[in-house]
PDB file of C-alpha atoms in Angstrom:
ATOM      1  CA  MET O   1      40.336  35.047 206.656  1.00 85.00           C
ATOM      2  CA  PHE O   2      43.696  34.672 208.373  1.00 88.00           C
ATOM      3  CA  ASP O   3      42.191  35.519 211.767  1.00 91.00           C
ATOM      4  CA  GLU O   4      39.425  32.922 211.636  1.00 96.00           C
ATOM      5  CA  LYS O   5      40.033  29.883 213.803  1.00 97.00           C
ATOM      6  CA  ILE O   6      38.238  26.654 214.643  1.00 97.00           C
ATOM      7  CA  LYS O   7      38.086  25.300 218.185  1.00 98.00           C
ATOM      8  CA  LEU O   8      39.330  21.719 218.597  1.00 98.00           C
ATOM      9  CA  ASN O   9      37.915  19.123 220.975  1.00 98.00           C
ATOM     10  CA  ASN O  10      40.689  19.799 223.514  1.00 98.00           C
ATOM     11  CA  GLY O  11      39.929  23.525 223.637  1.00 98.00           C
ATOM     12  CA  ASN O  12      42.861  24.584 221.456  1.00 98.00           C
ATOM     13  CA  GLU O  13      42.316  26.580 218.278  1.00 98.00           C
ATOM     14  CA  ILE O  14      43.577  26.071 214.723  1.00 98.00           C
ATOM     15  CA  PRO O  15      43.683  28.694 211.944  1.00 98.00           C
ATOM     16  CA  LYS O  16      41.112  27.798 209.316  1.00 98.00           C
ATOM     17  CA  LEU O  17      43.317  28.665 206.321  1.00 98.00           C
ATOM     18  CA  ALA O  18      46.714  27.018 205.905  1.00 98.00           C
ATOM     19  CA  LEU O  19      49.599  26.881 203.489  1.00 98.00           C
ATOM     20  CA  GLY O  20      50.170  23.350 202.183  1.00 97.00           C
ATOM     21  CA  THR O  21      53.753  22.538 201.169  1.00 98.00           C
ATOM     22  CA  TRP O  22      53.486  19.175 199.397  1.00 95.00           C
ATOM     23  CA  LEU O  23      55.774  18.996 196.328  1.00 93.00           C
ATOM     24  CA  ILE O  24      57.550  22.249 197.269  1.00 97.00           C
ATOM     25  CA  ASP O  25      61.239  21.443 197.211  1.00 98.00           C
ATOM     26  CA  ASP O  26      63.196  21.693 200.434  1.00 98.00           C
ATOM     27  CA  ALA O  27      65.577  24.159 198.797  1.00 97.00           C
ATOM     28  CA  ILE O  28      62.851  26.750 198.161  1.00 97.00           C
ATOM     29  CA  VAL O  29      60.179  26.009 200.749  1.00 98.00           C
ATOM     30  CA  ALA O  30      61.726  28.296 203.409  1.00 98.00           C
ATOM     31  CA  ASP O  31      61.142  31.321 201.170  1.00 98.00           C
ATOM     32  CA  ALA O  32      57.575  30.163 200.470  1.00 98.00           C
ATOM     33  CA  VAL O  33      56.912  29.895 204.210  1.00 98.00           C
ATOM     34  CA  VAL O  34      58.411  33.315 204.928  1.00 98.00           C
ATOM     35  CA  ASN O  35      56.319  34.861 202.144  1.00 98.00           C
ATOM     36  CA  ALA O  36      53.145  33.173 203.356  1.00 98.00           C
ATOM     37  CA  ILE O  37      53.637  34.375 206.919  1.00 98.00           C
ATOM     38  CA  GLU O  38      54.392  37.882 205.671  1.00 98.00           C
ATOM     39  CA  ILE O  39      51.095  37.851 203.735  1.00 97.00           C
ATOM     40  CA  GLY O  40      49.196  36.749 206.837  1.00 98.00           C
ATOM     41  CA  TYR O  41      49.140  32.944 206.918  1.00 98.00           C
ATOM     42  CA  ARG O  42      49.574  31.555 210.421  1.00 98.00           C
ATOM     43  CA  HIS O  43      49.145  27.841 209.714  1.00 98.00           C
ATOM     44  CA  ILE O  44      51.841  25.903 207.821  1.00 98.00           C
ATOM     45  CA  ASP O  45      51.457  22.208 206.904  1.00 98.00           C
ATOM     46  CA  THR O  46      54.239  19.742 206.057  1.00 98.00           C
ATOM     47  CA  ALA O  47      54.995  16.019 206.497  1.00 98.00           C
ATOM     48  CA  GLN O  48      57.890  13.641 206.859  1.00 98.00           C
ATOM     49  CA  ALA O  49      56.996  12.242 203.433  1.00 97.00           C
ATOM     50  CA  TYR O  50      57.323  15.666 201.774  1.00 98.00           C
ATOM     51  CA  GLU O  51      61.066  15.705 202.512  1.00 98.00           C
ATOM     52  CA  ASN O  52      60.935  19.462 203.167  1.00 98.00           C
ATOM     53  CA  GLU O  53      60.563  19.636 206.943  1.00 98.00           C
ATOM     54  CA  ARG O  54      64.028  21.153 207.288  1.00 98.00           C
ATOM     55  CA  GLY O  55      63.145  24.014 204.933  1.00 98.00           C
ATOM     56  CA  VAL O  56      59.742  24.581 206.515  1.00 98.00           C
ATOM     57  CA  GLY O  57      61.386  24.819 209.928  1.00 98.00           C
ATOM     58  CA  GLU O  58      63.909  27.292 208.531  1.00 98.00           C
ATOM     59  CA  GLY O  59      61.076  29.435 207.181  1.00 98.00           C
ATOM     60  CA  ILE O  60      59.292  29.342 210.542  1.00 98.00           C
ATOM     61  CA  ARG O  61      62.469  30.444 212.344  1.00 97.00           C
ATOM     62  CA  LYS O  62      63.275  33.155 209.799  1.00 97.00           C
ATOM     63  CA  SER O  63      59.819  34.732 209.843  1.00 97.00           C
ATOM     64  CA  ALA O  64      59.221  37.980 211.718  1.00 94.00           C
ATOM     65  CA  VAL O  65      56.220  36.502 213.541  1.00 97.00           C
ATOM     66  CA  PRO O  66      56.820  34.944 216.982  1.00 97.00           C
ATOM     67  CA  ARG O  67      56.731  31.142 217.023  1.00 97.00           C
ATOM     68  CA  GLU O  68      53.805  31.033 219.483  1.00 97.00           C
ATOM     69  CA  LYS O  69      51.587  32.874 216.976  1.00 98.00           C
ATOM     70  CA  LEU O  70      52.173  30.221 214.299  1.00 98.00           C
ATOM     71  CA  PHE O  71      50.546  26.808 213.913  1.00 98.00           C
ATOM     72  CA  VAL O  72      52.867  24.158 212.462  1.00 98.00           C
ATOM     73  CA  THR O  73      51.726  20.692 211.361  1.00 98.00           C
ATOM     74  CA  SER O  74      53.668  17.616 210.321  1.00 98.00           C
ATOM     75  CA  LYS O  75      52.785  13.968 209.745  1.00 98.00           C
ATOM     76  CA  ILE O  76      54.302  10.605 210.638  1.00 98.00           C
ATOM     77  CA  GLN O  77      55.253   8.557 207.578  1.00 98.00           C
ATOM     78  CA  ALA O  78      52.489   6.210 206.456  1.00 98.00           C
ATOM     79  CA  GLU O  79      54.996   3.356 206.457  1.00 98.00           C
ATOM     80  CA  ILE O  80      55.805   3.770 210.160  1.00 98.00           C
ATOM     81  CA  LYS O  81      53.528   1.369 211.994  1.00 98.00           C
ATOM     82  CA  ASP O  82      55.208   0.658 215.323  1.00 97.00           C
ATOM     83  CA  TYR O  83      55.589   2.518 218.591  1.00 98.00           C
ATOM     84  CA  VAL O  84      59.387   2.757 218.701  1.00 98.00           C
ATOM     85  CA  ALA O  85      59.782   4.036 215.146  1.00 98.00           C
ATOM     86  CA  ALA O  86      56.887   6.494 215.552  1.00 98.00           C
ATOM     87  CA  LYS O  87      58.338   7.897 218.788  1.00 98.00           C
ATOM     88  CA  LYS O  88      61.761   8.340 217.176  1.00 98.00           C
ATOM     89  CA  SER O  89      60.233   9.973 214.068  1.00 98.00           C
ATOM     90  CA  ILE O  90      58.555  12.681 216.166  1.00 98.00           C
ATOM     91  CA  ASP O  91      61.879  13.559 217.782  1.00 98.00           C
ATOM     92  CA  ASP O  92      63.575  13.438 214.364  1.00 98.00           C
ATOM     93  CA  THR O  93      61.027  15.874 212.948  1.00 98.00           C
ATOM     94  CA  LEU O  94      61.538  18.340 215.812  1.00 98.00           C
ATOM     95  CA  ASN O  95      65.307  18.137 215.418  1.00 98.00           C
ATOM     96  CA  LEU O  96      65.179  18.465 211.635  1.00 98.00           C
ATOM     97  CA  MET O  97      62.830  21.459 211.809  1.00 98.00           C
ATOM     98  CA  GLY O  98      64.768  23.102 214.638  1.00 98.00           C
ATOM     99  CA  LEU O  99      61.575  23.563 216.687  1.00 98.00           C
ATOM    100  CA  ASP O 100      60.842  22.960 220.351  1.00 98.00           C
ATOM    101  CA  TYR O 101      57.324  21.717 219.664  1.00 98.00           C
ATOM    102  CA  LEU O 102      54.803  21.090 216.917  1.00 98.00           C
ATOM    103  CA  ASP O 103      51.258  22.411 217.047  1.00 98.00           C
ATOM    104  CA  LEU O 104      49.897  19.288 215.368  1.00 98.00           C
ATOM    105  CA  MET O 105      51.292  15.845 214.518  1.00 98.00           C
ATOM    106  CA  ILE O 106      49.273  13.441 212.424  1.00 98.00           C
ATOM    107  CA  ILE O 107      49.354   9.795 211.314  1.00 98.00           C
ATOM    108  CA  HIS O 108      49.641  10.322 207.553  1.00 98.00           C
ATOM    109  CA  SER O 109      47.626   7.245 206.538  1.00 98.00           C
ATOM    110  CA  PRO O 110      46.045   4.204 208.205  1.00 98.00           C
ATOM    111  CA  GLN O 111      47.868   1.997 205.685  1.00 97.00           C
ATOM    112  CA  PRO O 112      51.333   2.210 204.114  1.00 97.00           C
ATOM    113  CA  TRP O 113      51.046   3.979 200.769  1.00 95.00           C
ATOM    114  CA  ALA O 114      51.809   0.823 198.772  1.00 94.00           C
ATOM    115  CA  GLU O 115      48.669  -0.771 200.275  1.00 94.00           C
ATOM    116  CA  TYR O 116      46.433   2.311 200.449  1.00 93.00           C
ATOM    117  CA  ASN O 117      42.845   1.250 199.687  1.00 87.00           C
ATOM    118  CA  LYS O 118      44.160  -1.874 197.960  1.00 90.00           C
ATOM    119  CA  SER O 119      44.697  -4.140 200.968  1.00 91.00           C
ATOM    120  CA  GLU O 120      42.137  -5.496 203.429  1.00 94.00           C
ATOM    121  CA  ASN O 121      44.664  -4.995 206.238  1.00 97.00           C
ATOM    122  CA  ARG O 122      43.709  -1.756 208.000  1.00 97.00           C
ATOM    123  CA  TYR O 123      46.627  -2.001 210.462  1.00 98.00           C
ATOM    124  CA  TYR O 124      44.340  -1.555 213.459  1.00 98.00           C
ATOM    125  CA  LYS O 125      46.831  -2.817 216.069  1.00 98.00           C
ATOM    126  CA  GLU O 126      49.755  -0.976 214.466  1.00 98.00           C
ATOM    127  CA  ASN O 127      47.904   2.358 214.298  1.00 98.00           C
ATOM    128  CA  LYS O 128      47.162   2.072 218.002  1.00 98.00           C
ATOM    129  CA  GLU O 129      50.908   1.690 218.573  1.00 98.00           C
ATOM    130  CA  VAL O 130      51.612   4.861 216.590  1.00 98.00           C
ATOM    131  CA  TRP O 131      48.799   6.609 218.460  1.00 98.00           C
ATOM    132  CA  LYS O 132      50.431   5.605 221.770  1.00 98.00           C
ATOM    133  CA  ALA O 133      53.606   7.392 220.661  1.00 98.00           C
ATOM    134  CA  LEU O 134      51.576  10.467 219.691  1.00 98.00           C
ATOM    135  CA  GLN O 135      49.748  10.505 223.035  1.00 98.00           C
ATOM    136  CA  GLU O 136      53.074  10.376 224.889  1.00 98.00           C
ATOM    137  CA  ALA O 137      54.454  13.218 222.759  1.00 98.00           C
ATOM    138  CA  TYR O 138      51.314  15.227 223.561  1.00 98.00           C
ATOM    139  CA  GLU O 139      51.649  14.574 227.279  1.00 98.00           C
ATOM    140  CA  ALA O 140      55.340  15.561 227.122  1.00 98.00           C
ATOM    141  CA  GLY O 141      54.521  18.851 225.407  1.00 98.00           C
ATOM    142  CA  LYS O 142      56.368  17.969 222.230  1.00 98.00           C
ATOM    143  CA  VAL O 143      53.136  18.344 220.262  1.00 98.00           C
ATOM    144  CA  LYS O 144      50.133  20.498 221.200  1.00 98.00           C
ATOM    145  CA  ASN O 145      47.550  18.484 219.268  1.00 98.00           C
ATOM    146  CA  ILE O 146      47.420  15.035 217.645  1.00 98.00           C
ATOM    147  CA  GLY O 147      45.409  13.804 214.702  1.00 98.00           C
ATOM    148  CA  ILE O 148      45.002  11.499 211.729  1.00 98.00           C
ATOM    149  CA  SER O 149      44.855  11.715 207.959  1.00 98.00           C
ATOM    150  CA  ASN O 150      43.099   9.703 205.242  1.00 98.00           C
ATOM    151  CA  PHE O 151      41.276   7.689 207.917  1.00 98.00           C
ATOM    152  CA  LYS O 152      37.904   6.159 207.100  1.00 97.00           C
ATOM    153  CA  GLU O 153      35.173   5.542 209.628  1.00 97.00           C
ATOM    154  CA  GLN O 154      36.436   2.111 210.682  1.00 97.00           C
ATOM    155  CA  ASP O 155      39.966   3.420 211.120  1.00 98.00           C
ATOM    156  CA  ILE O 156      38.750   6.302 213.291  1.00 98.00           C
ATOM    157  CA  GLN O 157      36.600   3.982 215.391  1.00 98.00           C
ATOM    158  CA  ASN O 158      39.632   1.782 215.990  1.00 98.00           C
ATOM    159  CA  ILE O 159      41.488   4.713 217.554  1.00 98.00           C
ATOM    160  CA  LEU O 160      38.480   5.944 219.519  1.00 98.00           C
ATOM    161  CA  GLU O 161      37.863   2.535 221.111  1.00 97.00           C
ATOM    162  CA  ASP O 162      40.520   2.871 223.792  1.00 95.00           C
ATOM    163  CA  CYS O 163      42.499   6.072 223.269  1.00 97.00           C
ATOM    164  CA  LYS O 164      43.287   8.372 226.204  1.00 97.00           C
ATOM    165  CA  ILE O 165      43.351  11.399 223.911  1.00 98.00           C
ATOM    166  CA  LYS O 166      40.969  11.791 220.981  1.00 98.00           C
ATOM    167  CA  PRO O 167      42.195  12.847 217.555  1.00 98.00           C
ATOM    168  CA  VAL O 168      41.434  16.526 217.012  1.00 98.00           C
ATOM    169  CA  ILE O 169      41.728  16.371 213.213  1.00 98.00           C
ATOM    170  CA  ASN O 170      41.195  14.078 210.236  1.00 98.00           C
ATOM    171  CA  GLN O 171      42.976  15.535 207.205  1.00 98.00           C
ATOM    172  CA  ILE O 172      41.402  14.185 204.004  1.00 97.00           C
ATOM    173  CA  LEU O 173      41.186  14.727 200.267  1.00 96.00           C
ATOM    174  CA  CYS O 174      38.139  16.974 199.909  1.00 97.00           C
ATOM    175  CA  HIS O 175      37.232  19.168 196.968  1.00 96.00           C
ATOM    176  CA  ILE O 176      34.431  19.941 194.543  1.00 97.00           C
ATOM    177  CA  SER O 177      33.641  16.705 192.661  1.00 94.00           C
ATOM    178  CA  ASN O 178      35.189  14.584 195.415  1.00 94.00           C
ATOM    179  CA  THR O 179      33.559  15.445 198.738  1.00 96.00           C
ATOM    180  CA  PRO O 180      33.481  12.472 201.186  1.00 95.00           C
ATOM    181  CA  LEU O 181      30.291  13.572 202.924  1.00 95.00           C
ATOM    182  CA  GLU O 182      29.928  10.372 204.977  1.00 96.00           C
ATOM    183  CA  VAL O 183      33.426  10.646 206.430  1.00 97.00           C
ATOM    184  CA  ILE O 184      32.894  14.349 207.147  1.00 97.00           C
ATOM    185  CA  ALA O 185      29.607  13.614 208.936  1.00 97.00           C
ATOM    186  CA  TYR O 186      31.218  10.832 210.971  1.00 98.00           C
ATOM    187  CA  CYS O 187      34.042  13.124 212.051  1.00 98.00           C
ATOM    188  CA  GLN O 188      31.651  15.897 212.995  1.00 95.00           C
ATOM    189  CA  LYS O 189      29.520  13.446 214.989  1.00 97.00           C
ATOM    190  CA  ASN O 190      32.630  12.480 216.961  1.00 98.00           C
ATOM    191  CA  ASP O 191      33.837  16.082 217.451  1.00 98.00           C
ATOM    192  CA  ILE O 192      36.825  15.617 215.124  1.00 98.00           C
ATOM    193  CA  GLN O 193      37.537  18.547 212.830  1.00 98.00           C
ATOM    194  CA  VAL O 194      38.134  17.942 209.110  1.00 98.00           C
ATOM    195  CA  GLU O 195      41.032  19.418 207.169  1.00 98.00           C
ATOM    196  CA  ALA O 196      40.615  19.533 203.407  1.00 98.00           C
ATOM    197  CA  TYR O 197      43.723  19.036 201.321  1.00 97.00           C
ATOM    198  CA  SER O 198      43.946  19.513 197.529  1.00 95.00           C
ATOM    199  CA  PRO O 199      40.945  21.902 197.514  1.00 96.00           C
ATOM    200  CA  ILE O 200      41.550  22.677 193.833  1.00 95.00           C
ATOM    201  CA  ALA O 201      41.905  18.975 192.954  1.00 91.00           C
ATOM    202  CA  HIS O 202      45.549  19.706 192.166  1.00 83.00           C
ATOM    203  CA  GLY O 203      44.438  21.863 189.247  1.00 86.00           C
ATOM    204  CA  LYS O 204      41.864  19.462 187.802  1.00 88.00           C
ATOM    205  CA  SER O 205      39.021  21.752 188.873  1.00 93.00           C
ATOM    206  CA  LEU O 206      40.258  24.333 186.372  1.00 91.00           C
ATOM    207  CA  ASP O 207      38.984  22.074 183.561  1.00 88.00           C
ATOM    208  CA  ASN O 208      35.448  21.586 184.886  1.00 92.00           C
ATOM    209  CA  PRO O 209      32.871  23.670 182.963  1.00 94.00           C
ATOM    210  CA  VAL O 210      30.311  23.707 185.816  1.00 95.00           C
ATOM    211  CA  ILE O 211      32.910  24.929 188.295  1.00 97.00           C
ATOM    212  CA  LYS O 212      34.091  27.571 185.815  1.00 97.00           C
ATOM    213  CA  GLU O 213      30.524  28.758 185.214  1.00 97.00           C
ATOM    214  CA  ILE O 214      29.754  29.108 188.930  1.00 98.00           C
ATOM    215  CA  ALA O 215      33.060  30.889 189.527  1.00 98.00           C
ATOM    216  CA  GLN O 216      32.169  33.407 186.805  1.00 98.00           C
ATOM    217  CA  LYS O 217      28.786  33.935 188.483  1.00 97.00           C
ATOM    218  CA  TYR O 218      30.570  35.166 191.631  1.00 98.00           C
ATOM    219  CA  ASN O 219      33.248  36.993 189.659  1.00 98.00           C
ATOM    220  CA  VAL O 220      36.010  34.932 191.269  1.00 98.00           C
ATOM    221  CA  SER O 221      38.648  32.524 190.018  1.00 97.00           C
ATOM    222  CA  VAL O 222      38.135  28.750 190.020  1.00 97.00           C
ATOM    223  CA  PRO O 223      40.715  28.311 192.846  1.00 97.00           C
ATOM    224  CA  GLN O 224      38.930  30.940 194.938  1.00 98.00           C
ATOM    225  CA  LEU O 225      35.570  29.190 194.430  1.00 98.00           C
ATOM    226  CA  CYS O 226      37.121  25.832 195.332  1.00 98.00           C
ATOM    227  CA  ILE O 227      38.740  27.134 198.508  1.00 98.00           C
ATOM    228  CA  ARG O 228      35.543  28.957 199.535  1.00 98.00           C
ATOM    229  CA  TYR O 229      33.575  25.731 198.955  1.00 98.00           C
ATOM    230  CA  ASP O 230      35.689  23.824 201.493  1.00 98.00           C
ATOM    231  CA  TRP O 231      35.585  26.857 203.783  1.00 98.00           C
ATOM    232  CA  GLN O 232      31.778  26.760 203.782  1.00 98.00           C
ATOM    233  CA  LEU O 233      31.851  23.044 204.592  1.00 97.00           C
ATOM    234  CA  ASN O 234      33.500  24.317 207.805  1.00 96.00           C
ATOM    235  CA  THR O 235      36.733  22.483 207.108  1.00 98.00           C
ATOM    236  CA  ILE O 236      40.264  23.759 207.614  1.00 98.00           C
ATOM    237  CA  VAL O 237      41.517  24.413 204.078  1.00 98.00           C
ATOM    238  CA  LEU O 238      45.029  23.618 202.824  1.00 97.00           C
ATOM    239  CA  PRO O 239      45.741  25.166 199.394  1.00 96.00           C
ATOM    240  CA  LYS O 240      49.310  24.445 198.278  1.00 95.00           C
ATOM    241  CA  THR O 241      51.467  26.944 196.393  1.00 95.00           C
ATOM    242  CA  ALA O 242      54.963  28.429 196.381  1.00 96.00           C
ATOM    243  CA  ASN O 243      53.747  31.409 194.326  1.00 96.00           C
ATOM    244  CA  LYS O 244      53.321  34.588 196.378  1.00 97.00           C
ATOM    245  CA  GLU O 245      50.549  36.020 194.186  1.00 97.00           C
ATOM    246  CA  HIS O 246      48.630  32.752 194.353  1.00 96.00           C
ATOM    247  CA  MET O 247      48.975  32.790 198.143  1.00 97.00           C
ATOM    248  CA  LYS O 248      47.308  36.201 198.190  1.00 97.00           C
ATOM    249  CA  GLN O 249      44.546  35.162 195.770  1.00 97.00           C
ATOM    250  CA  ASN O 250      43.872  31.928 197.692  1.00 97.00           C
ATOM    251  CA  ALA O 251      43.162  33.969 200.817  1.00 97.00           C
ATOM    252  CA  ASP O 252      40.850  36.414 199.026  1.00 97.00           C
ATOM    253  CA  ILE O 253      37.635  34.463 199.520  1.00 98.00           C
ATOM    254  CA  ASN O 254      35.398  36.991 201.225  1.00 97.00           C
ATOM    255  CA  PHE O 255      32.221  36.037 199.334  1.00 98.00           C
ATOM    256  CA  GLU O 256      29.350  33.637 199.952  1.00 98.00           C
ATOM    257  CA  ILE O 257      28.357  30.648 197.799  1.00 98.00           C
ATOM    258  CA  SER O 258      24.587  30.223 197.887  1.00 98.00           C
ATOM    259  CA  ALA O 259      23.070  27.115 199.467  1.00 98.00           C
ATOM    260  CA  GLU O 260      21.745  26.080 196.047  1.00 98.00           C
ATOM    261  CA  ASP O 261      25.153  26.359 194.426  1.00 98.00           C
ATOM    262  CA  MET O 262      26.776  24.512 197.327  1.00 98.00           C
ATOM    263  CA  GLU O 263      24.389  21.595 196.747  1.00 97.00           C
ATOM    264  CA  THR O 264      25.209  21.596 193.035  1.00 97.00           C
ATOM    265  CA  LEU O 265      28.938  21.577 193.780  1.00 97.00           C
ATOM    266  CA  LYS O 266      28.624  18.842 196.404  1.00 95.00           C
ATOM    267  CA  HIS O 267      27.094  16.439 193.925  1.00 92.00           C
ATOM    268  CA  LEU O 268      29.154  16.951 190.766  1.00 93.00           C
ATOM    269  CA  ASN O 269      30.400  13.776 189.151  1.00 87.00           C
ATOM    270  CA  LYS O 270      33.456  12.487 190.965  1.00 85.00           C
ATOM    271  CA  ILE O 271      36.856  13.032 189.379  1.00 80.00           C
ATOM    272  CA  LYS O 272      38.203   9.588 188.465  1.00 78.00           C
ATOM    273  CA  ASP O 273      41.365  10.600 186.651  1.00 80.00           C
ATOM    274  CA  TYR O 274      43.934  12.926 188.229  1.00 84.00           C
ATOM    275  CA  GLY O 275      46.359  12.440 185.352  1.00 82.00           C
ATOM    276  CA  GLU O 276      49.989  12.222 186.488  1.00 80.00           C
ATOM    277  CA  LEU O 277      48.847  12.311 190.128  1.00 78.00           C
ATOM    278  CA  ASN O 278      47.250   8.865 189.784  1.00 81.00           C
ATOM    279  CA  LYS O 279      50.649   7.472 190.772  1.00 84.00           C
ATOM    280  CA  PHE O 280      50.032   8.830 194.302  1.00 84.00           C
ATOM    281  CA  ALA O 281      47.876   6.520 196.393  1.00 83.00           C
ATOM    282  CA  VAL O 282      45.332   9.086 197.589  1.00 85.00           C
ATOM    283  CA  TYR O 283      44.460  10.020 194.010  1.00 84.00           C
ATOM    284  CA  GLY O 284      44.815   6.703 192.209  1.00 71.00           C
ATOM    285  CA  HIS O 285      43.072   4.565 194.819  1.00 63.00           C
ATOM    286  CA  ASN O 286      40.702   6.898 196.614  1.00 62.00           C
ATOM    287  CA  ASP O 287      37.254   5.507 197.373  1.00 59.00           C
ATOM    288  CA  MET O 288      36.174   7.589 200.339  1.00 52.00           C
ATOM    289  CA  LYS O 289      32.454   8.340 200.326  1.00 47.00           C
TER     290      LYS O 289
END
């Protein structure tokens, strides 16, 4: 699974399985990154908002694998909505991580988190300013690929209207019982790859009896079924863990979910309550379709 890659619209390739690092503390994330790379992961995902870029960069530098064989992603803060601040934030991320370049830099959200899916303001003009900074960083070689996250169709169209460089990625919440099929189809139509974060619904999938029953049918764990589900949607999958054994298990998905079971899983009732995670905008105010 570690060797499988997806080709992006600019000809570059991205490893299909990644280690997500959200909520992994900066003090311990370097060890998590080193362990993941030792196991075989080649794609590591962080963000300015995670406040662990320094530790992720340390883990990248400490690993025994050459930098050019690793794919490192970060994201511009959702609250940054102007060209000057976005340009500075990219340089700040590189300096903080101690890296010469990033493989992928993403706009974390079309709206600031406080307004996510609650405000009618989609920040069209402002996102174009941030995109301008990303395009310049791409042209300067500071980032190898540029993308977006949590963007709906209208937000994507806004960027596509007059961009010089198309987004290669839209990173979105995508898991069993919350699969935004319309957004995925729109991205695929426009040759934008989809990355699926929170494939296990941040643990909520463990409580679903249908998911548990189908996992038992394939003699796999619920997390393995959930990761394989996103894998078969042909998305890049971002399971998050600092646990070395879980990293190994999350990559052990060499089985096939039948077409019938995939259809069942696609259309399970949507999770409406993520418990304590409701305080985070993407869980508490998510209405992607």
